[in-house]
Coordinates of C-alpha atoms and ligand atoms in Angstrom, one line a residue:
X1 CA 24.1 44.3 -45.7
X2 CA 24.1 40.6 -46.3
X3 CA 26.8 40.2 -43.6
X4 CA 24.8 42.3 -41.2
X5 CA 21.8 40.2 -41.8
X6 CA 23.5 36.9 -41.2
X7 CA 25.2 38.3 -38.1
X8 CA 21.8 39.4 -36.8
X9 CA 20.4 35.9 -37.6
X10 CA 23.3 34.3 -35.8
X11 CA 22.7 36.4 -32.7
X12 CA 19.0 35.8 -32.9
X13 CA 19.5 32.1 -33.1
X14 CA 22.0 32.2 -30.2
X15 CA 19.5 34.2 -28.1
X16 CA 16.7 31.6 -29.0
X17 CA 19.0 28.7 -28.1
X18 CA 19.9 30.4 -24.8
X19 CA 16.3 31.2 -24.0
X20 CA 15.3 27.6 -24.7
X21 CA 18.2 26.3 -22.6
X22 CA 17.3 28.6 -19.7
X23 CA 13.6 27.4 -19.9
X24 CA 14.7 23.7 -20.0
X25 CA 17.1 24.2 -17.2
X26 CA 14.5 25.9 -15.1
X27 CA 12.0 23.1 -15.8
X28 CA 14.7 20.6 -14.8
X29 CA 15.4 22.5 -11.6
X30 CA 11.7 22.7 -10.8
X31 CA 11.3 19.0 -11.3
X32 CA 14.2 18.1 -9.0
X33 CA 12.8 20.5 -6.4
X34 CA 9.5 18.8 -6.6
X35 CA 11.0 15.4 -5.7
X36 CA 10.7 14.3 -2.2
X37 CA 14.1 14.3 -0.5
X38 CA 13.7 10.7 0.7
X39 CA 14.6 7.7 -1.5
X40 CA 10.8 7.2 -2.0
X41 CA 11.0 10.4 -4.1
X42 CA 14.1 9.3 -6.1
X43 CA 13.1 6.1 -7.8
X44 CA 16.1 5.8 -10.0
X45 CA 18.6 6.4 -7.3
X46 CA 16.7 4.0 -5.0
X47 CA 16.9 1.3 -7.7
X48 CA 20.6 1.9 -8.1
X49 CA 21.3 1.9 -4.4
X50 CA 19.3 -1.2 -3.9
X51 CA 21.7 -3.0 -6.2
X52 CA 24.6 -2.0 -3.8
X53 CA 23.0 -3.4 -0.6
X54 CA 25.0 -6.5 0.2
X55 CA 23.6 -9.5 2.0
X56 CA 25.0 -10.2 5.4
X57 CA 23.4 -11.5 8.5
X58 CA 24.0 -11.6 12.3
X59 CA 25.4 -14.6 13.9
X60 CA 23.7 -16.2 16.9
X61 CA 25.3 -13.7 19.4
X62 CA 24.9 -10.5 17.4
X63 CA 21.3 -11.4 16.7
X64 CA 20.4 -10.6 20.3
X65 CA 22.6 -7.6 20.9
X66 CA 22.9 -5.8 17.6
X67 CA 22.1 -2.6 19.5
X68 CA 25.0 -3.2 21.9
X69 CA 22.7 -4.3 24.7
X70 CA 24.4 -5.8 27.8
X71 CA 24.8 -9.5 28.2
X72 CA 22.0 -9.7 30.8
X73 CA 19.5 -8.2 28.3
X74 CA 20.8 -10.4 25.4
X75 CA 20.2 -13.4 27.6
X76 CA 16.6 -12.3 28.4
X77 CA 16.0 -11.9 24.7
X78 CA 17.4 -15.3 23.9
X79 CA 15.2 -17.0 26.5
X80 CA 12.1 -15.1 25.2
X81 CA 13.0 -16.1 21.6
X82 CA 13.4 -19.7 22.6
X83 CA 10.1 -19.7 24.4
X84 CA 8.3 -18.2 21.4
X85 CA 10.0 -20.7 19.1
X86 CA 8.9 -23.6 21.3
X87 CA 5.3 -22.2 21.3
X88 CA 5.4 -21.8 17.5
X89 CA 6.6 -25.4 17.0
X90 CA 3.9 -26.9 19.1
X91 CA 0.9 -24.6 18.7
X92 CA 1.3 -24.0 14.9
X93 CA 2.9 -27.4 14.1
X94 CA 0.7 -28.6 11.2
X95 CA 0.3 -25.1 9.7
X96 CA 4.1 -24.6 9.7
X97 CA 4.7 -28.0 8.3
X98 CA 2.3 -27.5 5.4
X99 CA 3.7 -24.0 4.7
X100 CA 7.3 -25.3 4.6
X101 CA 6.2 -28.1 2.3
X102 CA 4.4 -25.8 -0.1
X103 CA 7.0 -23.1 0.0
X104 CA 9.5 -24.9 -2.3
X105 CA 6.9 -24.8 -5.1
X106 CA 5.2 -21.4 -4.5
X107 CA 7.5 -18.5 -5.3
X108 CA 5.2 -16.0 -3.5
X109 CA 5.6 -17.9 -0.3
X110 CA 9.4 -17.8 -0.6
X111 CA 9.2 -14.0 -1.2
X112 CA 6.8 -13.2 1.7
X113 CA 8.6 -15.6 4.0
X114 CA 12.0 -13.8 3.3
X115 CA 10.7 -10.3 3.7
X116 CA 9.0 -10.3 7.1
X117 CA 11.9 -8.7 9.0
X118 CA 15.1 -6.8 8.2
X119 CA 17.3 -9.2 6.2
X120 CA 20.1 -9.3 8.8
X121 CA 17.8 -11.2 11.1
X122 CA 15.7 -13.0 8.6
X123 CA 17.3 -16.5 8.4
X124 CA 17.3 -17.0 12.1
X125 CA 13.7 -15.8 12.4
X126 CA 12.7 -18.0 9.5
X127 CA 14.1 -21.1 11.1
X128 CA 12.9 -20.5 14.7
X129 CA 9.6 -18.7 14.0
X130 CA 8.7 -20.1 10.6
X131 CA 5.9 -18.8 8.5
X132 CA 2.5 -20.3 9.0
X133 CA 0.6 -19.2 6.0
X134 CA -2.4 -21.6 5.8
X135 CA -5.9 -21.2 7.2
X136 CA -8.9 -23.5 6.9
X137 CA -11.9 -21.3 7.7
X138 CA -13.2 -17.9 8.6
X139 CA -16.1 -16.7 10.8
X140 CA -17.1 -13.4 12.1
X141 CA -13.9 -11.4 12.5
X142 CA -11.7 -14.5 12.9
X143 CA -9.8 -17.0 10.9
X144 CA -8.7 -20.5 12.0
X145 CA -5.4 -22.2 11.0
X146 CA -4.7 -25.8 10.3
X147 CA -4.0 -26.6 14.0
X148 CA -7.4 -25.2 15.0
X149 CA -6.1 -21.9 16.4
X150 CA -8.5 -19.1 16.1
X151 CA -7.1 -15.6 15.4
X152 CA -8.7 -12.2 15.2
X153 CA -8.1 -11.2 11.6
X154 CA -6.1 -7.9 11.2
X155 CA -5.0 -8.7 7.7
X156 CA -8.3 -7.5 6.1
X157 CA -7.4 -9.8 3.2
X158 CA -5.3 -6.9 1.7
X159 CA -8.2 -4.6 2.2
X160 CA -10.8 -6.7 0.5
X161 CA -12.6 -7.5 3.7
X162 CA -14.8 -4.5 4.5
X163 CA -18.1 -6.0 5.6
X164 CA -16.8 -9.3 7.2
X165 CA -16.0 -12.7 5.7
X166 CA -19.5 -14.1 6.3
X167 CA -20.9 -11.3 4.1
X168 CA -18.6 -12.2 1.2
X169 CA -19.2 -16.0 1.6
X170 CA -22.9 -15.3 1.2
X171 CA -22.4 -12.8 -1.7
X172 CA -20.4 -15.4 -3.6
X173 CA -22.9 -18.2 -2.9
X174 CA -26.0 -16.1 -3.7
X175 CA -24.3 -14.6 -6.8
X176 CA -23.2 -18.0 -8.1
X177 CA -26.8 -19.3 -7.7
X178 CA -28.1 -16.3 -9.8
X179 CA -25.8 -17.0 -12.8
X180 CA -25.5 -20.7 -12.6
X181 CA -27.6 -21.2 -15.7
X182 CA -25.2 -19.2 -17.7
X183 CA -22.0 -20.5 -16.2
X184 CA -18.6 -19.2 -17.2
X185 CA -19.6 -17.7 -20.6
X186 CA -17.3 -14.9 -21.5
X187 CA -17.5 -12.1 -24.1
X188 CA -21.3 -12.1 -23.8
X189 CA -22.9 -10.6 -20.8
X190 CA -25.2 -11.8 -18.0
X191 CA -27.9 -9.1 -17.5
X192 CA -26.7 -8.6 -13.9
X193 CA -24.0 -6.3 -15.4
X194 CA -26.7 -3.7 -16.2
X195 CA -27.6 -3.0 -12.6
X196 CA -23.9 -3.0 -11.6
X197 CA -23.2 -0.3 -14.1
X198 CA -26.1 1.8 -12.9
X199 CA -25.1 1.5 -9.3
X200 CA -21.4 2.2 -10.0
X201 CA -22.3 5.3 -11.9
X202 CA -24.4 6.5 -9.0
X203 CA -21.7 5.7 -6.4
X204 CA -18.9 7.3 -8.4
X205 CA -20.9 10.2 -9.9
X206 CA -19.3 9.4 -13.2
X207 CA -20.7 8.6 -16.7
X208 CA -19.3 5.2 -17.7
X209 CA -17.7 2.0 -16.4
X210 CA -15.2 -0.6 -17.6
X211 CA -14.6 -3.9 -16.0
X212 CA -11.2 -5.5 -15.5
X213 CA -9.7 -8.3 -13.5
X214 CA -7.5 -6.6 -10.9
X215 CA -6.7 -3.2 -9.5
X216 CA -3.4 -3.2 -11.3
X217 CA -5.2 -3.6 -14.7
X218 CA -7.8 -0.9 -13.8
X219 CA -5.0 1.6 -13.1
X220 CA -3.2 0.6 -16.3
X221 CA -6.3 1.3 -18.3
X222 CA -7.1 4.6 -16.6
X223 CA -3.5 5.8 -17.3
X224 CA -3.7 4.5 -20.9
X225 CA -7.0 6.4 -21.5
X226 CA -5.5 9.6 -20.1
X227 CA -2.5 9.3 -22.4
X228 CA -4.8 8.5 -25.4
X229 CA -7.1 11.5 -24.9
X230 CA -4.5 14.1 -23.9
X231 CA -1.9 13.0 -26.4
X232 CA 0.7 13.4 -23.6
X233 CA 3.1 10.8 -22.3
X234 CA 3.8 11.2 -18.6
X235 CA 2.0 10.2 -15.5
X236 CA 2.5 11.7 -12.1
X237 CA 2.4 9.7 -9.0
X238 CA 3.3 10.8 -5.5
X239 CA 6.3 9.6 -3.5
X240 CA 5.6 6.3 -1.7
X241 CA 2.2 5.7 -3.3
X242 CA 1.3 2.2 -4.4
X243 CA -0.8 1.7 -7.5
X244 CA -0.3 -2.0 -8.2
X245 CA 2.7 -3.7 -9.7
X246 CA 2.6 -2.5 -13.3
X247 CA 6.0 -1.0 -14.3
X248 CA 4.9 2.6 -15.0
X249 CA 3.5 3.0 -11.5
X250 CA 6.3 1.2 -9.8
X251 CA 9.3 3.1 -11.0
X252 CA 11.6 2.3 -8.1
X253 CA 12.8 -0.8 -6.2
X254 CA 10.8 -3.9 -7.3
X255 CA 10.8 -3.1 -11.0
X256 CA 13.8 -4.3 -13.0
X257 CA 13.4 -1.5 -15.6
X258 CA 13.3 2.2 -15.1
X259 CA 10.0 3.9 -15.9
X260 CA 10.8 6.7 -18.3
X261 CA 7.4 8.2 -18.5
X262 CA 6.7 8.6 -14.8
X263 CA 7.3 11.6 -12.6
X264 CA 7.4 10.9 -8.9
X265 CA 6.6 14.1 -7.1
X266 CA 6.2 15.2 -3.5
X267 CA 2.8 14.8 -2.0
X268 CA 1.1 17.9 -0.4
X269 CA 3.6 20.3 -2.0
X270 CA 3.4 23.5 -3.9
X271 CA 6.5 22.6 -5.9
X272 CA 4.7 19.6 -7.3
X273 CA 1.8 21.9 -8.4
X274 CA 4.4 24.1 -10.1
X275 CA 5.6 21.2 -12.1
X276 CA 2.0 20.3 -13.1
X277 CA 1.5 23.9 -14.3
X278 CA 4.7 24.1 -16.3
X279 CA 5.1 20.8 -18.0
X280 CA 3.2 20.2 -21.2
X281 CA 3.7 16.4 -21.3
X282 CA 1.7 15.4 -18.2
X283 CA -1.3 13.2 -19.1
X284 CA -2.6 12.4 -15.6
X285 CA -2.0 12.6 -11.9
X286 CA -2.6 9.4 -9.9
X287 CA -3.7 9.8 -6.3
X288 CA -3.9 6.9 -3.8
X289 CA -5.8 8.5 -0.8
X290 CA -4.3 6.0 1.6
X291 CA -1.2 8.2 1.5
X292 CA -3.1 10.7 3.6
X293 CA -2.0 8.5 6.6
X294 CA 1.7 8.7 5.7
X295 CA 2.4 11.2 2.9
X296 CA 5.5 10.6 0.9
X297 CA 6.3 7.3 2.6
X298 CA 6.1 3.8 1.1
X299 CA 4.0 1.0 2.4
X300 CA 5.1 0.5 6.0
X301 CA 6.5 -3.0 5.9
X302 CA 8.2 -4.5 9.0
X303 CA 11.1 -5.7 6.7
X304 CA 12.3 -2.1 6.6
X305 CA 11.7 -1.5 10.3
X306 CA 15.4 -1.0 11.2
X307 CA 14.7 1.7 13.8
X308 CA 11.7 3.6 15.1
X309 CA 11.4 6.5 12.7
X310 CA 8.3 5.1 11.1
X311 CA 5.6 7.8 11.6
X312 CA 2.0 8.4 10.6
X313 CA -0.6 11.0 11.2
X314 CA -3.8 11.6 9.4
X315 CA -5.0 15.2 9.0
X316 CA -8.3 15.1 7.1
X317 CA -8.8 18.8 6.5
X318 CA -5.2 19.3 5.3
X319 CA -5.4 16.4 2.9
X320 CA -8.9 17.5 1.6
X321 CA -7.5 21.0 0.9
X322 CA -4.5 19.5 -0.9
X323 CA -6.8 17.4 -3.1
X324 CA -8.9 20.5 -3.9
X325 CA -5.7 22.4 -5.0
X326 CA -4.7 19.4 -7.1
X327 CA -8.2 19.4 -8.7
X328 CA -8.0 23.0 -9.6
X329 CA -4.5 22.7 -11.2
X330 CA -5.5 19.6 -13.1
X331 CA -8.6 21.3 -14.4
X332 CA -6.6 24.4 -15.4
X333 CA -4.0 22.4 -17.2
X334 CA -6.3 19.7 -18.8
X335 CA -4.5 17.0 -16.8
X336 CA -6.7 14.0 -16.0
X337 CA -7.1 13.5 -12.3
X338 CA -7.3 9.9 -11.3
X339 CA -8.3 8.7 -7.9
X340 CA -7.0 5.2 -7.3
X341 CA -9.6 4.0 -4.8
X342 CA -8.7 0.3 -5.2
X343 CA -7.8 0.2 -1.5
X344 CA -9.9 2.9 0.1
X345 CA -13.0 2.9 -2.1
X346 CA -16.1 1.7 0.0
X347 CA -14.0 1.6 3.1
X348 CA -14.0 5.3 4.0
X349 CA -17.5 6.1 2.8
X350 CA -20.2 4.7 0.6
X351 CA -19.1 7.1 -2.2
X352 CA -15.4 6.4 -1.5
X353 CA -12.6 8.9 -1.2
X354 CA -14.4 11.4 -3.5
X355 CA -17.2 11.6 -1.0
X356 CA -15.0 11.4 2.1
X357 CA -12.7 14.3 1.0
X358 CA -15.3 16.2 -1.0
X359 CA -13.3 16.3 -4.2
X360 CA -14.3 14.9 -7.6
X361 CA -11.9 13.0 -9.9
X362 CA -12.1 12.5 -13.7
X363 CA -11.4 8.8 -13.6
X364 CA -11.7 6.6 -10.5
X365 CA -10.3 3.0 -10.2
X366 CA -11.9 0.5 -7.8
X367 CA -11.1 -3.1 -7.0
X368 CA -10.7 -5.4 -4.0
X369 CA -13.9 -5.4 -2.0
X370 CA -16.1 -4.4 -5.0
X371 CA -15.9 -7.9 -6.4
X372 CA -17.9 -9.2 -3.4
X373 CA -15.1 -11.5 -2.6
X374 CA -13.9 -12.3 -6.2
X375 CA -11.1 -10.7 -8.2
X376 CA -12.0 -7.3 -9.8
X377 CA -10.8 -4.0 -11.2
X378 CA -13.1 -1.3 -12.4
X379 CA -12.6 2.1 -14.0
X380 CA -15.4 4.7 -13.7
X381 CA -15.0 7.9 -15.7
X382 CA -16.2 10.9 -17.7
X383 CA -17.6 9.6 -21.0
X384 CA -15.2 11.7 -23.1
X385 CA -12.3 10.1 -21.3
X386 CA -13.7 6.5 -21.3
X387 CA -14.1 6.4 -25.1
X388 CA -11.7 4.0 -26.8
X389 CA -11.9 5.1 -30.4
X390 CA -12.3 8.3 -32.5
X391 CA -15.2 8.9 -34.8
X392 CA -13.1 10.9 -37.2
X393 CA -10.1 8.5 -37.2
X394 CA -11.3 4.9 -37.2
X395 CA -7.8 3.3 -37.0
X396 CA -6.8 5.3 -33.9
X397 CA -8.0 3.3 -31.0
X398 CA -7.1 2.7 -27.3
X399 CA -7.2 -1.0 -27.0
X400 CA -8.2 -2.8 -23.8
X401 CA -9.6 -6.2 -23.3
X402 CA -8.9 -9.0 -20.8
X403 CA -10.3 -12.5 -21.2
X404 CA -12.0 -12.7 -17.9
X405 CA -13.4 -9.2 -17.8
X406 CA -17.1 -9.1 -16.8
X407 CA -17.1 -12.8 -15.7
X408 CA -20.7 -13.7 -14.8
X409 CA -19.7 -15.0 -11.3
X410 CA -17.8 -11.9 -10.5
X411 CA -20.6 -9.6 -11.8
X412 CA -23.1 -11.5 -9.7
X413 CA -21.0 -11.3 -6.5
X414 CA -20.4 -7.6 -7.2
X415 CA -24.1 -7.1 -7.6
X416 CA -24.6 -8.6 -4.1
X417 CA -22.0 -6.1 -2.8
X418 CA -23.5 -3.1 -4.6
X419 CA -27.0 -4.0 -3.5
X420 CA -25.8 -4.3 0.1
X421 CA -24.4 -0.8 -0.2
X422 CA -27.9 0.5 -0.8
X423 CA -29.3 -1.0 2.4
X424 CA -30.1 1.0 5.6
X425 CA -27.7 -1.3 7.4
X426 CA -24.9 -0.2 5.2
X427 CA -25.9 3.5 5.7
X428 CA -25.9 2.9 9.5
X429 CA -22.4 1.3 9.3
X430 CA -20.9 4.2 7.4
X431 CA -22.6 6.9 9.4
X432 CA -20.4 6.8 12.5
X433 CA -17.4 5.1 11.0
X434 CA -14.6 7.6 11.7
X435 CA -15.8 8.3 15.2
X436 CA -15.9 4.6 16.1
X437 CA -12.4 3.8 14.7
X438 CA -10.8 7.1 16.0
X439 CA -12.2 6.4 19.5
X440 CA -10.8 2.9 19.3
X441 CA -7.4 4.1 18.3
X442 CA -7.4 6.7 21.1
X443 CA -8.5 4.0 23.6
X444 CA -5.7 1.7 22.6
X445 CA -3.1 4.5 22.7
X446 CA -4.2 5.5 26.2
X447 CA -3.8 1.9 27.4
X448 CA -0.4 1.6 25.7
X449 CA 0.7 4.8 27.3
X450 CA -0.6 3.9 30.7
X451 CA 1.3 0.6 30.5
X452 CA 4.5 2.5 29.6
X453 CA 4.8 0.6 26.3
X454 CA 6.8 2.3 23.5
X455 CA 4.1 1.7 20.9
X456 CA 1.3 3.7 19.5
X457 CA -1.1 3.4 16.6
X458 CA -2.2 5.9 13.9
X459 CA -5.2 5.4 11.8
X460 CA -7.1 6.4 8.7
X461 CA -10.5 5.2 9.8
X462 CA -10.2 1.4 9.9
X463 CA -6.7 1.3 8.3
X464 CA -4.1 1.3 11.1
X465 CA -0.4 1.4 11.4
X466 CA 1.8 0.7 14.4
X467 CA 4.5 3.2 15.3
X468 CA 7.2 3.0 17.9
X469 CA 8.0 5.7 20.4
X470 CA 11.6 4.9 21.4
X471 CA 14.6 4.0 19.3
X472 CA 14.9 0.2 18.9
X473 CA 16.3 -2.3 16.4
X474 CA 13.8 -5.0 17.4
X475 CA 10.3 -3.5 16.8
X476 CA 9.7 -6.1 14.1
X477 CA 9.6 -8.8 16.8
X478 CA 6.2 -7.5 17.9
X479 CA 4.4 -9.3 15.0
X480 CA 5.5 -12.7 16.5
X481 CA 4.3 -11.8 20.0
X482 CA 1.0 -10.7 18.4
X483 CA 0.6 -14.0 16.6
X484 CA 1.1 -15.9 19.8
X485 CA -1.7 -13.8 21.4
X486 CA -4.0 -14.8 18.6
X487 CA -3.8 -11.8 16.3
X488 CA -3.3 -12.5 12.6
X489 CA -1.3 -10.0 10.6
X490 CA -0.4 -9.9 6.9
X491 CA 3.2 -10.5 5.8
X492 CA 4.1 -6.8 6.1
X493 CA 3.6 -7.2 9.8
X494 CA 2.7 -4.3 12.1
X495 CA 3.0 -1.8 9.3
X496 CA -0.6 -2.2 8.4
X497 CA -3.6 -3.5 10.4
X498 CA -6.8 -3.6 8.4
X499 CA -10.1 -4.0 10.4
X500 CA -13.3 -5.2 8.8
X501 CA -16.3 -3.0 9.7
X502 CA -18.1 -5.8 11.5
X503 CA -15.8 -5.6 14.5
X504 CA -17.9 -5.0 17.6
X505 CA -16.7 -3.1 20.6
X506 CA -16.3 -6.5 22.4
X507 CA -14.2 -7.8 19.5
X508 CA -12.1 -4.7 19.5
X509 CA -11.6 -4.9 23.3
X510 CA -10.4 -8.5 22.9
X511 CA -7.9 -7.3 20.2
X512 CA -6.7 -4.4 22.4
X513 CA -6.3 -6.8 25.4
X514 CA -4.2 -9.1 23.3
X515 CA -2.2 -6.3 21.8
X516 CA -1.3 -5.0 25.2
X517 CA -0.4 -8.5 26.4
X518 CA 1.9 -9.1 23.4
X519 CA 3.6 -5.8 23.8
X520 CA 4.1 -6.4 27.6
X521 CA 5.6 -9.8 26.9
X522 CA 8.0 -8.3 24.4
X523 CA 9.0 -5.6 26.8
X524 CA 9.6 -8.2 29.6
X525 CA 11.8 -10.2 27.2
X526 CA 14.1 -7.1 26.9
X527 CA 13.6 -6.3 23.2
X528 CA 12.9 -2.6 24.0
X529 CA 16.0 -2.1 26.2
X530 CA 17.2 1.3 25.5
X531 CA 20.0 3.7 26.6
X532 CA 20.5 7.3 25.6
X533 CA 23.2 6.4 23.1
X534 CA 20.7 4.4 21.1
X535 CA 19.1 7.0 18.9
X536 CA 17.5 6.4 15.6
X537 CA 20.3 8.3 13.9
X538 CA 22.9 6.1 15.7
X539 CA 21.0 2.9 14.6
X540 CA 21.0 4.1 10.9
X541 CA 24.7 5.0 11.1
X542 CA 25.5 1.5 12.4
X543 CA 23.5 -0.3 9.7
X544 CA 25.1 1.9 7.0
X545 CA 28.6 1.2 8.4
X546 CA 27.8 -2.5 8.4
X547 CA 26.6 -2.4 4.8
X548 CA 29.7 -0.4 3.6
X549 CA 32.1 -2.8 5.4
X550 CA 30.3 -5.8 3.9
X551 CA 30.3 -4.3 0.5
X552 CA 34.0 -3.5 0.6
X553 CA 35.3 -6.5 2.4
X554 CA 33.0 -9.5 2.1
X555 CA 33.9 -11.7 -0.9
X556 CA 30.2 -12.5 -1.4
X557 CA 29.2 -8.9 -1.7
X558 CA 31.6 -7.7 -4.3
Ligands
PLP1 C1 -4.3 1.7 -4.4 C2 -4.0 0.4 -5.1 N1 -4.1 0.4 -6.4 C3 -3.9 -0.7 -7.1 C4 -3.7 -1.9 -6.4 C5 -3.5 -3.2 -7.2 O1 -4.6 -4.0 -7.1 P1 -4.5 -5.6 -7.4 O2 -3.6 -6.1 -6.3 O3 -5.9 -6.0 -7.4 O4 -3.8 -5.7 -8.7 C6 -3.7 -1.9 -5.0 C7 -3.4 -3.2 -4.3 O5 -3.1 -3.2 -3.1 C8 -3.8 -0.7 -4.3 O6 -3.8 -0.7 -3.0

């Protein structure tokens, strides 16, 4: 009897172990199915592969014919490059000189200078078309460099510039005057914070607010709160989405350590929803609505523009429906839904992405423009999620501080920003926003098409990206032609153009004229030479072959 019992127990245990293994295996399988097939969806593999990419560069000849263009085309490119270089050295002389001087001491300048174009071309570009990273003033929709050149600003100051630089200058000045008596006292508040809190609650539709110093910190705090209140460990982000540079939200290339408590899932995918339903360890889902423009793709920097596969397309109803599905699953599973609106908040609509897509989040992070021109990060959320301590367990807290949080000058500039949002002028600005920017994108695309240029733009309202319609290895050159035409881009080049909302039709027409002129000059210089053998696939294959050969045979790479 005893023997029978223990045999039974043994089989029972075996069955339980088997069942658990099957469940674990199924969960594993579901997780891997929910990962996007690109490297953006496989953070660990991307990090590992990044370590294998060897440095190599093209010599003077190959630089101009890395796509096997004939000698005549290479010569045209060479002449165009020399002409651009001469223009750079004269027109931007002082700005370039000061940038080069400062670069040795400012690590950020070294980084951004090195990553403007694919690395195989980088050194030659750096020496012939050097970075010119200084400006002396801004006005309207323009900035002026140290040589007195005036550029239409398409950088948008990383997205901060929504209402135009003059607005922020005034906000900072007026704000500073209002808190001057108090000065930089920290820890205690200037009363201006009260109105900010009220206005932020109204804008976000949420119960409470916390103030931080950057978007990255706001995201850190939102995730920390989600973990604290759910008692769960993992955060979910979607492939390609940027949420600042904190380790847990940057699990792939760029972070020296792997992020063990992060799942990177496929955006707009049922398999991702299945993972959310099945896993019990998910505290929160982070959404950066900017991804609606290029779901599952990373920030479109020109340094990775090795061919013309970069694509973008914004489908508002599809993305809104996806967010709604996500909302439902998060509610059903008690997962905290966080909208990271650091970039898009106040740019798409007065009530941000929540209003624009018609979906409510549990926590929302804001930053950038909300500081009225000064550094900021904010979390708005449901009061049960914002609470940082427990009444019944006094030692169990969720700690968050930050020396400069609620700085009086920042609060005052923010107040100017939030008050401006309440004006009829701001209402008028937001009313027709999408139509205006969509019409402008259509107009530019029509002109590009009519001029037979292999370029088109895609947009999410005033956030634009440039795509290329025929295979080429040299699309990244466009940023230099654009600069010469007086258009200022950020260091990621044509991957992202950010317009401030004070662009008039006349301003935009001037930008469009210059954009067309730049693309035409680039075409005439032969950079978009193409033959049927030059497909995107063939370009990728060539680059991969070069990398493998250098990895295997170059002494520096081993
Ligand atoms: C969506 C999003 N979240 C967070 C951040 C980080 O903000 P910050 O650069 O202020 O730390 C950014 C910055 O670009 C962002 O776009």
